[in-house]
mmCIF file of C-alpha atoms in Angstrom:
data_model
loop_
_atom_site.group_PDB
_atom_site.id
_atom_site.type_symbol
_atom_site.label_atom_id
_atom_site.label_comp_id
_atom_site.label_asym_id
_atom_site.label_seq_id
_atom_site.Cartn_x
_atom_site.Cartn_y
_atom_site.Cartn_z
ATOM 1 C CA MET A 15 -5.466 9.791 -13.940
ATOM 2 C CA PRO A 16 -3.846 9.417 -10.501
ATOM 3 C CA ILE A 17 -5.982 8.306 -7.475
ATOM 4 C CA ARG A 18 -6.063 10.753 -4.539
ATOM 5 C CA LEU A 19 -5.475 9.245 -1.146
ATOM 6 C CA ASN A 20 -6.059 10.740 2.315
ATOM 7 C CA HIS A 21 -2.427 11.135 3.184
ATOM 8 C CA PRO A 22 -0.648 14.536 3.749
ATOM 9 C CA LYS A 23 2.621 13.422 1.932
ATOM 10 C CA VAL A 24 1.770 10.467 -0.327
ATOM 11 C CA CYS A 25 -1.581 11.657 -1.728
ATOM 12 C CA SER A 26 -1.714 10.054 -5.188
ATOM 13 C CA PHE A 27 -0.528 7.163 -7.237
ATOM 14 C CA GLU A 28 -1.001 6.073 -10.803
ATOM 15 C CA GLY A 29 -3.112 2.942 -10.277
ATOM 16 C CA THR A 30 -6.774 2.419 -9.467
ATOM 17 C CA LEU A 31 -7.993 1.046 -6.147
ATOM 18 C CA PRO A 32 -8.326 -2.703 -6.396
ATOM 19 C CA GLU A 33 -11.875 -4.042 -5.981
ATOM 20 C CA GLY A 34 -12.838 -4.278 -2.289
ATOM 21 C CA PHE A 35 -10.075 -1.973 -1.062
ATOM 22 C CA VAL A 36 -10.635 1.295 0.768
ATOM 23 C CA ASP A 37 -8.264 4.165 1.630
ATOM 24 C CA VAL A 38 -7.208 3.846 5.225
ATOM 25 C CA SER A 39 -4.374 6.328 5.183
ATOM 26 C CA TYR A 40 -3.634 7.991 8.430
ATOM 27 C CA GLY A 41 -1.708 11.216 8.678
ATOM 28 C CA ASN A 42 0.792 9.942 11.271
ATOM 29 C CA ASP A 43 1.803 7.024 9.113
ATOM 30 C CA VAL A 44 4.960 7.202 6.968
ATOM 31 C CA CYS A 45 2.956 6.385 3.857
ATOM 32 C CA ALA A 46 -0.572 5.985 2.458
ATOM 33 C CA SER A 47 -2.406 2.647 2.719
ATOM 34 C CA ILE A 48 -5.362 0.820 1.409
ATOM 35 C CA TYR A 49 -7.071 -2.160 3.100
ATOM 36 C CA SER A 50 -9.377 -5.022 2.137
ATOM 37 C CA SER A 51 -11.282 -6.648 5.109
ATOM 38 C CA LYS A 52 -12.374 -9.433 2.765
ATOM 39 C CA LEU A 53 -8.781 -10.424 1.831
ATOM 40 C CA GLY A 54 -7.308 -9.377 5.160
ATOM 41 C CA LEU A 55 -4.600 -7.428 3.339
ATOM 42 C CA LYS A 56 -3.201 -3.929 3.706
ATOM 43 C CA VAL A 57 -1.154 -2.243 0.931
ATOM 44 C CA PHE A 58 1.218 0.566 1.859
ATOM 45 C CA ILE A 59 1.952 3.103 -0.914
ATOM 46 C CA ASP A 60 5.140 5.179 -0.628
ATOM 47 C CA HIS A 61 6.587 8.035 -2.665
ATOM 48 C CA LEU A 62 7.339 7.345 -6.324
ATOM 49 C CA PHE A 63 11.037 8.353 -5.911
ATOM 50 C CA PRO A 64 13.091 6.510 -3.302
ATOM 51 C CA THR A 65 14.878 9.755 -2.430
ATOM 52 C CA ASP A 66 11.537 11.149 -1.222
ATOM 53 C CA ARG A 67 10.942 8.165 1.086
ATOM 54 C CA GLU A 68 11.571 8.164 4.776
ATOM 55 C CA GLU A 69 13.288 4.730 4.240
ATOM 56 C CA PRO A 70 14.740 4.916 0.678
ATOM 57 C CA GLU A 71 15.787 1.243 0.677
ATOM 58 C CA TYR A 72 12.112 0.088 1.181
ATOM 59 C CA SER A 73 9.908 -0.733 -1.775
ATOM 60 C CA ARG A 74 7.255 1.644 -2.928
ATOM 61 C CA PHE A 75 4.428 -0.923 -2.448
ATOM 62 C CA SER A 76 4.320 -3.381 0.422
ATOM 63 C CA ILE A 77 1.464 -5.884 1.044
ATOM 64 C CA TYR A 78 0.888 -7.118 4.574
ATOM 65 C CA ARG A 79 -1.440 -9.618 5.995
ATOM 66 C CA ALA A 80 -3.656 -7.751 8.459
ATOM 67 C CA ASN A 81 -6.022 -8.805 11.260
ATOM 68 C CA GLU A 82 -9.724 -7.917 11.468
ATOM 69 C CA PHE A 83 -8.776 -4.504 12.916
ATOM 70 C CA GLY A 84 -6.577 -3.711 9.963
ATOM 71 C CA GLU A 85 -3.388 -3.996 11.977
ATOM 72 C CA THR A 86 -0.450 -5.429 10.016
ATOM 73 C CA GLU A 87 0.907 -8.790 11.023
ATOM 74 C CA GLU A 88 3.171 -10.177 8.263
ATOM 75 C CA LEU A 89 4.948 -8.805 5.187
ATOM 76 C CA MET A 90 3.760 -10.809 2.160
ATOM 77 C CA PHE A 91 5.122 -8.989 -0.871
ATOM 78 C CA GLU A 92 7.047 -5.875 -1.887
ATOM 79 C CA THR A 93 7.551 -4.190 -5.288
ATOM 80 C CA GLU A 94 8.192 -0.943 -7.090
ATOM 81 C CA ASP A 95 5.450 -1.567 -9.682
ATOM 82 C CA PHE A 96 1.704 -1.365 -8.915
ATOM 83 C CA LYS A 97 1.080 -3.838 -11.742
ATOM 84 C CA ASP A 98 2.869 -6.431 -9.650
ATOM 85 C CA VAL A 99 0.527 -5.571 -6.744
ATOM 86 C CA GLU A 100 -2.476 -6.171 -8.936
ATOM 87 C CA THR A 101 -1.082 -9.511 -10.127
ATOM 88 C CA TYR A 102 -0.367 -10.524 -6.557
ATOM 89 C CA LEU A 103 -3.897 -9.615 -5.475
ATOM 90 C CA ASN A 104 -5.542 -11.314 -8.293
ATOM 91 C CA ASN A 105 -3.711 -14.535 -7.476
ATOM 92 C CA TYR A 106 -4.193 -14.331 -3.693
#
């Protein structure tokens, strides 16, 4: 069952929220996002199909290092598959 996110365009994805992550999606952002203050990471979740994305060449999932305010600082990992996101987070 897809998880619903608080984003007007990208409102669901097929994974489950990783432990410690919360939905921090903001309507003005290009895509949905989840954030872990414990890990200091923010994951952006874009549309399933690249043709639906504002930037089709970008990966669906992007993990960024974030500061204590949740502001992104450095791209750490990109992928099309949420299982890769889960593996990355488990090994972080």
